[in-house]
Coordinates of N, CA and C in Angstrom, one line a residue:
X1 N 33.4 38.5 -5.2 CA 33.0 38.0 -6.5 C 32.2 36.8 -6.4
X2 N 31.0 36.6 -7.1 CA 30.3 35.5 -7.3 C 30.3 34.6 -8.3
X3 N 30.5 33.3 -8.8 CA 30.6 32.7 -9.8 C 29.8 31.1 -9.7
X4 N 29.2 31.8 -10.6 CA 27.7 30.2 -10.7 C 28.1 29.6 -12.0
X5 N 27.6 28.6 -12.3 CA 27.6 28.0 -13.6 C 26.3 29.2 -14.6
X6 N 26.8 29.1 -16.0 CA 25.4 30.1 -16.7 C 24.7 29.4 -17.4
X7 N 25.7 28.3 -18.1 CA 25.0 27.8 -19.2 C 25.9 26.8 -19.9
X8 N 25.3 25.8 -20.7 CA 26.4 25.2 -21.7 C 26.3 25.3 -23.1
X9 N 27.4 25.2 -23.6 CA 27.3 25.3 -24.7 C 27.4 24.1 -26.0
X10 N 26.4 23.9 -26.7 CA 26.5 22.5 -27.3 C 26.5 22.6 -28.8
X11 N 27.5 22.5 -29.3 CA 27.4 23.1 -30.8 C 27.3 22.1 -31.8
X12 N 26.4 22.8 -33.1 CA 25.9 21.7 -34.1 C 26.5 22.6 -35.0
X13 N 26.9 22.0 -36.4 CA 27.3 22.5 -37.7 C 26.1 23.3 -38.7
X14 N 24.7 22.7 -38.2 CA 23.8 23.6 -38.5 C 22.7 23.9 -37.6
X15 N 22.3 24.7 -37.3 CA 21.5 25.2 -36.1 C 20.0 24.4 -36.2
X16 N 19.6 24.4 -37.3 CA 18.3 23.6 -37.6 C 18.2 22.4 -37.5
X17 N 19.3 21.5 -37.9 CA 19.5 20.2 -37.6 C 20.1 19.8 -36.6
X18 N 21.0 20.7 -35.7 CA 21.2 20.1 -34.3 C 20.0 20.5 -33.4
X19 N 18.8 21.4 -33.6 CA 18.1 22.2 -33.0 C 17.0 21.0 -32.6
X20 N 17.0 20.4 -34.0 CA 15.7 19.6 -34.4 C 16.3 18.0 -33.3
X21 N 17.5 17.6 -33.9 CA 17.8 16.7 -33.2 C 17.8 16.8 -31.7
X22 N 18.3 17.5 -30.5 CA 18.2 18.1 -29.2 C 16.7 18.4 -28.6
X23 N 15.7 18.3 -29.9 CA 14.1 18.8 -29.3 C 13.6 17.5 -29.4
X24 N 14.1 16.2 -30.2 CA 13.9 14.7 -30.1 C 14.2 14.2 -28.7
X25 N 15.5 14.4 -29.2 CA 16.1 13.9 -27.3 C 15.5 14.1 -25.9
X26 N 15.2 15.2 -25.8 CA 14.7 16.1 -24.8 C 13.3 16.2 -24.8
X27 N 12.8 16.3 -25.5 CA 11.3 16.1 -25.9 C 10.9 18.1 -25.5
X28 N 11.7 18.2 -25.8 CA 11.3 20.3 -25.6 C 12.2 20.5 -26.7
X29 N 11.5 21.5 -27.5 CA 12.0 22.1 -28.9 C 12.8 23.3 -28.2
X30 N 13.9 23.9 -28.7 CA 14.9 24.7 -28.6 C 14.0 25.9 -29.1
X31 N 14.2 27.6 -28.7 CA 13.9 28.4 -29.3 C 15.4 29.2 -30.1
X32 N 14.7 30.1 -30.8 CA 15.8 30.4 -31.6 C 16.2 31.5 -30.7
X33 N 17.4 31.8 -30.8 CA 17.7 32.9 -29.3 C 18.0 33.8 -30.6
X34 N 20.0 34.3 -30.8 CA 19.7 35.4 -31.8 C 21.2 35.0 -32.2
X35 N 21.6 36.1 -33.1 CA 22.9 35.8 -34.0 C 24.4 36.5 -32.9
X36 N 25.5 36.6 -33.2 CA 26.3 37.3 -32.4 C 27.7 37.4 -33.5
X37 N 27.6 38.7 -33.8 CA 28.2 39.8 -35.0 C 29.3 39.5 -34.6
X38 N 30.0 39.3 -35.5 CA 32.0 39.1 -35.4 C 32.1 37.8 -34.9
X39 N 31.4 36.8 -34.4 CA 31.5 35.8 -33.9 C 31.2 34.3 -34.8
X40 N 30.6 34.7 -35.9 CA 30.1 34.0 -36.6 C 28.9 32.9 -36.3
X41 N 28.7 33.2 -35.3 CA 27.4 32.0 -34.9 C 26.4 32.9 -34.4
X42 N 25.1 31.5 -34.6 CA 23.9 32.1 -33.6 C 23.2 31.0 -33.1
X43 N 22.4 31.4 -32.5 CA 22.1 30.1 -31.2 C 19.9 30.1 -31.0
X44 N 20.5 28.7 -30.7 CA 18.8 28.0 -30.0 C 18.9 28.3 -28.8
X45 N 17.7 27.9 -27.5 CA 17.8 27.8 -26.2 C 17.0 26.8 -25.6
X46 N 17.3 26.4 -24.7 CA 16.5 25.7 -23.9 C 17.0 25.7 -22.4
X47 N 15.7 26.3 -21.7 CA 15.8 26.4 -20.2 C 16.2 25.2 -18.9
X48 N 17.1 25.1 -18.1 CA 17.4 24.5 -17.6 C 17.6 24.7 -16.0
X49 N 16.3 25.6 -15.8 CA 15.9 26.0 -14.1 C 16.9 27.1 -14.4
X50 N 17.6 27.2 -13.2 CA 18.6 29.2 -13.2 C 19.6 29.1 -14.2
X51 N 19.9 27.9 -14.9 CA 20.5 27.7 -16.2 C 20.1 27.6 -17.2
X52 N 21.2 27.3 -18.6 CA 20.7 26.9 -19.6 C 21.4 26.3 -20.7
X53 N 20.6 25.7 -21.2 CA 21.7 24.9 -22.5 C 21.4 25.8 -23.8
X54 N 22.6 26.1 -24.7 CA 22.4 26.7 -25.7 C 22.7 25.9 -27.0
X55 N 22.2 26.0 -27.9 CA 23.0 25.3 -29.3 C 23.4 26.1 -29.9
X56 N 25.0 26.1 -30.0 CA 25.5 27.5 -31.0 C 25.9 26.7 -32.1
X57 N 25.7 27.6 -33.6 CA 26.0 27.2 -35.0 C 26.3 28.2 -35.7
X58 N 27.2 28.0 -36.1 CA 27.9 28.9 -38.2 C 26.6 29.9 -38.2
X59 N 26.5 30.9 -38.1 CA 25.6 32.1 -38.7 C 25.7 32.1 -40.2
X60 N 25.3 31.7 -41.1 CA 25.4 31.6 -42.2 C 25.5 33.2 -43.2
X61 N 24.6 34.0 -42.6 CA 25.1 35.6 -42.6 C 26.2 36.2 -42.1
X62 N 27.2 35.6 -41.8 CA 28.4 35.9 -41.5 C 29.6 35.4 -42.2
X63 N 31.3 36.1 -41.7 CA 32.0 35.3 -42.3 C 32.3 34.0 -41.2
X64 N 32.8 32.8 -42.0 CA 33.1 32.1 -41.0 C 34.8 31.9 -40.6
X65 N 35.3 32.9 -40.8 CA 37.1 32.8 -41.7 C 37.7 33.2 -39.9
X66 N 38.3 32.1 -39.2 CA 39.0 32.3 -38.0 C 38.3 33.0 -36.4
X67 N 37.1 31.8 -37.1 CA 36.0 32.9 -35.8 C 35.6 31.5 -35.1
X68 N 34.9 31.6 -33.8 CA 33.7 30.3 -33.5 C 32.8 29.0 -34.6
X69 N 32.7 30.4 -35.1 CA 31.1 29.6 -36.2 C 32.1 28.8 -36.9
X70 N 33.1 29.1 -37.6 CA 34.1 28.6 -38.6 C 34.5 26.9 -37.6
X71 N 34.8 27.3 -36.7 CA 35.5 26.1 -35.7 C 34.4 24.9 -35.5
X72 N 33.3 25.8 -35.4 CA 32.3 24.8 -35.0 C 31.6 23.9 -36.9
X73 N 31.5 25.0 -37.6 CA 31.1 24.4 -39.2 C 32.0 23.4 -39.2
X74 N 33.3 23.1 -38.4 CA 34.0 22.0 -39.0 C 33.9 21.0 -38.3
X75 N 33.3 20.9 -37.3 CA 33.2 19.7 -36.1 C 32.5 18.6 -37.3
X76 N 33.0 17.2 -36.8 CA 32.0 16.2 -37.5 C 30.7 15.6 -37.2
X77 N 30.7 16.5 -36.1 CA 29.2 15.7 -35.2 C 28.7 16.9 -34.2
X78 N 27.8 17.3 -33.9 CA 27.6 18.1 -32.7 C 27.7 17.3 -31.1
X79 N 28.2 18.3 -30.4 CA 28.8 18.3 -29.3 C 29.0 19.7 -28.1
X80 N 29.3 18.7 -27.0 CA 29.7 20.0 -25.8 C 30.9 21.1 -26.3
X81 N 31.0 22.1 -26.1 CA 32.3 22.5 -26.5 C 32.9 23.5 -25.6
X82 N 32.0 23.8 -24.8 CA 32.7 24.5 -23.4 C 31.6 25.1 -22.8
X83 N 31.6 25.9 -21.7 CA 30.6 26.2 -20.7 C 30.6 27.7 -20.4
X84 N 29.5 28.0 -19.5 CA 30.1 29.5 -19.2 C 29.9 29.8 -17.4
X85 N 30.4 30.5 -17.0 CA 30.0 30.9 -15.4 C 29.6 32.6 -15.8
X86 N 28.8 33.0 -15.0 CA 28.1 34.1 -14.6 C 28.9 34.1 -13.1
X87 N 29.4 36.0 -13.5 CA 29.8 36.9 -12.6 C 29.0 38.1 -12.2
X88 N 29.4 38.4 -10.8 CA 28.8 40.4 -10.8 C 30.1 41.2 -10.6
X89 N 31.1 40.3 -11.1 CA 32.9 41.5 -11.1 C 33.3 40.7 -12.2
X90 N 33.2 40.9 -13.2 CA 34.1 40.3 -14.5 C 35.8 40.9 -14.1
X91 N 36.0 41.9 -13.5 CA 37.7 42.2 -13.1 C 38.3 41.6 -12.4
X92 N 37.6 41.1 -11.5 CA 37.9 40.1 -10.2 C 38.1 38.6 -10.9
X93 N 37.7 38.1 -11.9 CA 37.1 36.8 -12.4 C 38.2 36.8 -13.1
X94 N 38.5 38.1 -14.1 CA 39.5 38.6 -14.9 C 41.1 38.4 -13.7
X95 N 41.2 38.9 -12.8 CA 42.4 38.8 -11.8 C 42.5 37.8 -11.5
X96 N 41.5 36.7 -10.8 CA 41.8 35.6 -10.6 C 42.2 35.1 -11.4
X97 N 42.0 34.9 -12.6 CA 42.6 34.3 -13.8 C 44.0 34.4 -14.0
X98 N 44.3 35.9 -13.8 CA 46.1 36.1 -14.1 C 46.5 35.5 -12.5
X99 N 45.6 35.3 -11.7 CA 46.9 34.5 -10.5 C 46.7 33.5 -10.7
X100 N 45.9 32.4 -11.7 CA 46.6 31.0 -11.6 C 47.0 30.7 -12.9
X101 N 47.6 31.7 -13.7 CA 48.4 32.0 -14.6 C 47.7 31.6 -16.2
X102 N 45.9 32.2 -16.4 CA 45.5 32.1 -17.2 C 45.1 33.7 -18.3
X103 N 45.2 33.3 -19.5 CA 45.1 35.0 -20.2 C 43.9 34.9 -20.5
X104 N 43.7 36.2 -21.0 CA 42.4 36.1 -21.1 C 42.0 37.5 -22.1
X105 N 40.9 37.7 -22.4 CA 40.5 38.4 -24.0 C 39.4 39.4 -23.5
X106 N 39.3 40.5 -23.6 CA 38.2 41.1 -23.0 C 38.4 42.0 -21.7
X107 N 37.1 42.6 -21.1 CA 35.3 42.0 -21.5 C 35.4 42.2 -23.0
X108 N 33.9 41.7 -23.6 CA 33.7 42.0 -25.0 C 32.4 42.1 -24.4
X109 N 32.0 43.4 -24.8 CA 30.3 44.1 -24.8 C 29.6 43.6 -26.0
X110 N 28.4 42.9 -25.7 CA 27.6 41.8 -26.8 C 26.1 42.4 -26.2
X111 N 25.4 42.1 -27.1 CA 23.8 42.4 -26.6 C 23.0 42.3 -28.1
X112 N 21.8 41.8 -28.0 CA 20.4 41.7 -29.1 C 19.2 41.7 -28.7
X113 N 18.3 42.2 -29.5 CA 17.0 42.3 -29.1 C 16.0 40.8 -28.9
X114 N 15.3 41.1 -28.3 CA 14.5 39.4 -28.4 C 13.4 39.8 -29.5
X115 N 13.1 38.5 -29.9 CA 11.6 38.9 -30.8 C 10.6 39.8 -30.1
X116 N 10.3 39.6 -28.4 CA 9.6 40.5 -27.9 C 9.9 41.7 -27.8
X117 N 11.1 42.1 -28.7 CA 11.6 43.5 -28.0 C 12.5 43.7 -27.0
X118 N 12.7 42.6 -26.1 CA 13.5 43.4 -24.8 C 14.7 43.1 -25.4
X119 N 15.2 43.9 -24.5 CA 17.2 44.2 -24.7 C 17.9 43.8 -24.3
X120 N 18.5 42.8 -24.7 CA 19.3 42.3 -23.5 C 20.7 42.3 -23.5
X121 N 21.6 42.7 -23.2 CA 22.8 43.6 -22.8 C 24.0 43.0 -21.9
X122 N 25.0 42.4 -22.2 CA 25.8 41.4 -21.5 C 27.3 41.6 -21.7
X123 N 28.4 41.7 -21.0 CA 29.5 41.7 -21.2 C 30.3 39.9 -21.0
X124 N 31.4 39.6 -22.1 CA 32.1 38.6 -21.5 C 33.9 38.2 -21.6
X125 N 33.9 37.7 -21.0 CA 35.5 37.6 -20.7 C 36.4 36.4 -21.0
X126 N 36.5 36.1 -22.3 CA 37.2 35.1 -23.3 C 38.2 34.5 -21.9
X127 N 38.4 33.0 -22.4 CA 39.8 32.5 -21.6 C 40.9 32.2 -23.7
X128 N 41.9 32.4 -23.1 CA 42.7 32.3 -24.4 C 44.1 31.1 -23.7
X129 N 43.8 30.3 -23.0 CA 44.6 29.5 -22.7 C 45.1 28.3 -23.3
X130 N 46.8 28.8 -23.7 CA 46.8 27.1 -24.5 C 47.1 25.9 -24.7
X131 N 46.6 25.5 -23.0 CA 46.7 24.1 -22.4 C 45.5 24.0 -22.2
X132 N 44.9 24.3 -21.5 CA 43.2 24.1 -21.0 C 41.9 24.5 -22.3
X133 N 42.6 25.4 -22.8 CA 41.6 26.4 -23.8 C 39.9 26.4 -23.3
X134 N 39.4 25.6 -24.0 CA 38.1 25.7 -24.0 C 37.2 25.0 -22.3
X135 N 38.4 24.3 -21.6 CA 37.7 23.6 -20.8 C 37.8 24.8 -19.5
X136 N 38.2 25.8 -19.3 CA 38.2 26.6 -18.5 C 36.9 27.6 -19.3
X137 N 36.3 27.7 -18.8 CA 34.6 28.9 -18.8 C 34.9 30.0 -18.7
X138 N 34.5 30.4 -19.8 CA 34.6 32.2 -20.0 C 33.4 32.4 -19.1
X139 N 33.7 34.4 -18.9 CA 32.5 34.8 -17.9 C 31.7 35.8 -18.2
X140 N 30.5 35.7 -18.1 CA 29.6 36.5 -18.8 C 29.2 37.6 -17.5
X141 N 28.7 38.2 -17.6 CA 27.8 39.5 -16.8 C 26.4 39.8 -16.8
X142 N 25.6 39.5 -16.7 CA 24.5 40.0 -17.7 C 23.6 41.7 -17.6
X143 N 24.9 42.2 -16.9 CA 24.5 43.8 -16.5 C 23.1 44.2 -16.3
X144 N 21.9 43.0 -15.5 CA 20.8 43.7 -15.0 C 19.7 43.0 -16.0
X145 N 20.4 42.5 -17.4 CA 19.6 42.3 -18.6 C 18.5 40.9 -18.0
X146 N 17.1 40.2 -18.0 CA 16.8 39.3 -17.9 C 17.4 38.3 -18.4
X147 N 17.3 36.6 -17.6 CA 18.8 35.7 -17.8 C 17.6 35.5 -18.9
X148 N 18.1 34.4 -19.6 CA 18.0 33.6 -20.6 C 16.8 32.8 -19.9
X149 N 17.4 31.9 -18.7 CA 16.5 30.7 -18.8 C 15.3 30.7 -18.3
X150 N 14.9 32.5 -18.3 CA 13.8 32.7 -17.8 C 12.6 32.8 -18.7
X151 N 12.9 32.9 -20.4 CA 12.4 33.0 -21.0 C 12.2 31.8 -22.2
X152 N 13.1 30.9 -22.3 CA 13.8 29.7 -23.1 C 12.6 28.5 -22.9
X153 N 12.4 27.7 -23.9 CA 11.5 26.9 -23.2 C 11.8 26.0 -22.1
X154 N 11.0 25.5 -21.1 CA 10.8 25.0 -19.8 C 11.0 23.7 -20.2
X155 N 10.8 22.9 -19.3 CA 10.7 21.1 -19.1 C 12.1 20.8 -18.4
X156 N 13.0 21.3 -18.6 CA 14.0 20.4 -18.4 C 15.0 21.0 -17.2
X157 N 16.4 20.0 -16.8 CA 17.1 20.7 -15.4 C 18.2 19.8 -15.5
X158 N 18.8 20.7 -14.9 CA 21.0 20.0 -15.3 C 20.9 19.4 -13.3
X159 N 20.9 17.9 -13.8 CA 21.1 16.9 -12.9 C 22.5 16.9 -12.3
X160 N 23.3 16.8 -13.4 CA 24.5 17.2 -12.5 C 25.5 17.8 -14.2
X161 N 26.7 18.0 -13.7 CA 28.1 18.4 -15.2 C 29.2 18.3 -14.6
X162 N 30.0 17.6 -15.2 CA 31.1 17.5 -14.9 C 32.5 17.8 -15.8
X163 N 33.7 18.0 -15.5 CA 34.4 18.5 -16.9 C 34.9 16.9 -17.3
X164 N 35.6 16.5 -18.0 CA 36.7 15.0 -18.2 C 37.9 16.0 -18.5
X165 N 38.9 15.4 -17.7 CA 40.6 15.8 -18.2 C 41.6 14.6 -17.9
X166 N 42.7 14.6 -19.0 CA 43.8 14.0 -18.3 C 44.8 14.7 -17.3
X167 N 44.3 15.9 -17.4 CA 45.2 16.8 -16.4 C 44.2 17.3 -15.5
X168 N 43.2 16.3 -14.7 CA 42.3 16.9 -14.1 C 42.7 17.6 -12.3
X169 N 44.0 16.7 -11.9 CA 44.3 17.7 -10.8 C 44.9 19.3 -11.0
X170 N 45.6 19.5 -12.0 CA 45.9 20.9 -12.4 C 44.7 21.4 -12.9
X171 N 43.5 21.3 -13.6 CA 42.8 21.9 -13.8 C 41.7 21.9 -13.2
X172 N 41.9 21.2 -11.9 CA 40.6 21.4 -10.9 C 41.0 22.3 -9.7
X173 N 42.6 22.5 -9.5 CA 43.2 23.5 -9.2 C 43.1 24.7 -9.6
X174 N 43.1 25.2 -11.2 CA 42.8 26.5 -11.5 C 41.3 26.7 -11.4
X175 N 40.6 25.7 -11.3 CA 38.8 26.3 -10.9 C 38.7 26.8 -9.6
X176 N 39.6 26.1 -8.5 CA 39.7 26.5 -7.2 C 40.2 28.4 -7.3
X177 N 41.4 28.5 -7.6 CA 41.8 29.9 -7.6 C 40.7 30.7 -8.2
X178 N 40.1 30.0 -9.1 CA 39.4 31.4 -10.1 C 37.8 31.2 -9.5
X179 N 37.2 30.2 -8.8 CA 36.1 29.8 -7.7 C 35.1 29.4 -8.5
X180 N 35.5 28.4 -9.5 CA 34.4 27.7 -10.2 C 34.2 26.7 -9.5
X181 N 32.9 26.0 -9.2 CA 32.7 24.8 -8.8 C 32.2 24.1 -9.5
X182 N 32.7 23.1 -10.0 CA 32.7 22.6 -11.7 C 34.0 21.6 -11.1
X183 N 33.2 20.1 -11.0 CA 33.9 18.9 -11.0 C 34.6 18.9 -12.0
X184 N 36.1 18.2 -11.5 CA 36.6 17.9 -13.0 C 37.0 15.7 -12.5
X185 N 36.6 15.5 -13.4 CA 37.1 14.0 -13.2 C 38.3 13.6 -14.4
X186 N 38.8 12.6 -13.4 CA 40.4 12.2 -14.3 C 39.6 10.6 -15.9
X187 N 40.1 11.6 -16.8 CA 39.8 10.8 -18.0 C 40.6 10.9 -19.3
X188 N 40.7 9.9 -20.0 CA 41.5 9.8 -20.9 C 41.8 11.0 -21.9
X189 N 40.5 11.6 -22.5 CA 40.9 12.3 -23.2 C 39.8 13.9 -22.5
X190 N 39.8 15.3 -23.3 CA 39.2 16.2 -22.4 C 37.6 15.7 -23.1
X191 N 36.3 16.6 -21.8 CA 35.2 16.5 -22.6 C 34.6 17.0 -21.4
X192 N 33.2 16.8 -21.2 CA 32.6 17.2 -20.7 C 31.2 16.0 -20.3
X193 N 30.6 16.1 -19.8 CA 29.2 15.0 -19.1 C 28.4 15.6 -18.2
X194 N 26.7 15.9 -19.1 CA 26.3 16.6 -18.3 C 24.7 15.5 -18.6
X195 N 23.6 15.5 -17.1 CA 23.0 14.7 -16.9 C 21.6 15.5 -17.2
X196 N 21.1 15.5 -18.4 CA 19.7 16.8 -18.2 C 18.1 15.3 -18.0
X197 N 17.5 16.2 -16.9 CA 16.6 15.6 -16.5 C 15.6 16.5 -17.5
X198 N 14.7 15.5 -18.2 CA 13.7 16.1 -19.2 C 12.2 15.3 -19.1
X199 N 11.6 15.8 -20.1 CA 10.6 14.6 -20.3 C 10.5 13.6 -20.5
X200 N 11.5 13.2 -21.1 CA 11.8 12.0 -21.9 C 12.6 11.1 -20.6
X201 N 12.2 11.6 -19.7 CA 13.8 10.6 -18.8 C 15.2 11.3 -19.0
X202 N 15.7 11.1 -18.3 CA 17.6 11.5 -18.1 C 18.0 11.3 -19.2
X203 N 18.7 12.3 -19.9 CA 19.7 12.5 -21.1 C 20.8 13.0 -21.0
X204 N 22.0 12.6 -21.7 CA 23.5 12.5 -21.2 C 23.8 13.5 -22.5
X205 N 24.5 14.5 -22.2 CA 24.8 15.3 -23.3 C 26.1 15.2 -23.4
X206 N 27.3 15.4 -24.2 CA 29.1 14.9 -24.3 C 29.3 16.0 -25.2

């Protein structure tokens, strides 16, 4: 089993106005990627070399009643909210999970067309943990489909990411079992700190 970092995830309460603010920062405008049904949200992109940063937001053509989009429409500010790693065995990623005693939801088969047409076709593997929840990385697949940050706009590159926990030796232990390499450093409260090198000079995303 293989496990890379895929992408992060940075959620705004409206997609236009975290989209617009993140293309200030960065000095590269986000493209609109696509919606994701039952989930309530849909997302911007921006490329970040074999990664990428996403902005997920409230799909407004959706319900938002006990979904993502719902969780995120209530945040007071936009922010990091968890990450993803890419696999080529989501079972194996899935097993390692149950041996350092994490549950988990799925696969869930997801896929949308791009404005150009292509297809792109992806399975992923929810963590439902509820001590760690969000700071443990669900795992995507992308069954063959072209990645994202190959097409996402350019300029920019993830300098470094790290997780923040107060329980960061137990949860730098379950990244070990499950083979994420994803620092975790000891901090007060959970979060995340990631360094994107852009146009603009180094920008710190939280």
């Amino acid at each position: 089993m293989s496990v890379e970092l895929d992408h992060l995830l940075w959620a705004a309460p409206d997609l236009d106005a975290g989209s617009k603010i993140l293309g200030q920062l960065l000095g590269v405008a986000p493209a609109r990627g696509g919606s994701h049904p039952g989930f309530g949200t849909r997302n911007s992109l921006v490329s970040l070399g074999g990664t990428y940063l996403e902005v997920i937001s409230p799909d407004p053509e959706q319900s938002l009643e006990g979904n993502r989009g719902g969780t995120i429409a209530a945040l007071p500010y936009p922010q990091m909210i968890t990450f993803a790693v890419r696999t080529n065995d989501i079972a194996a990623y899935e097993a390692a999970a149950g041996g350092a005693g994490i549950a988990t939801h799925g696969p869930v088969e997801m896929g949308r067309t791009r404005p150009d047409g292509v297809r792109l076709d992806w399975a992923c593997l929810y963590i439902t943990d509820g001590t760690f929840g969000e700071f443990i990385p669900f795992a995507i697949d992308w069954k063959g489909s072209p990645h994202p940050s190959q097409s996402a706009p350019g300029g920019c590159t993830l300098k470094s990411f790290e997780v923040l926990h107060p329980m960061a030796d137990q949860l730098s232990d379950i990244y070990r079992q499950m083979g994420i390499d994803v620092a975790v450093r000891l901090a007060p409260r959970p979060g995340f700190h990631a360094v994107l090198g852009t146009p603009r000079g180094d920008v710190v995303l939280s």
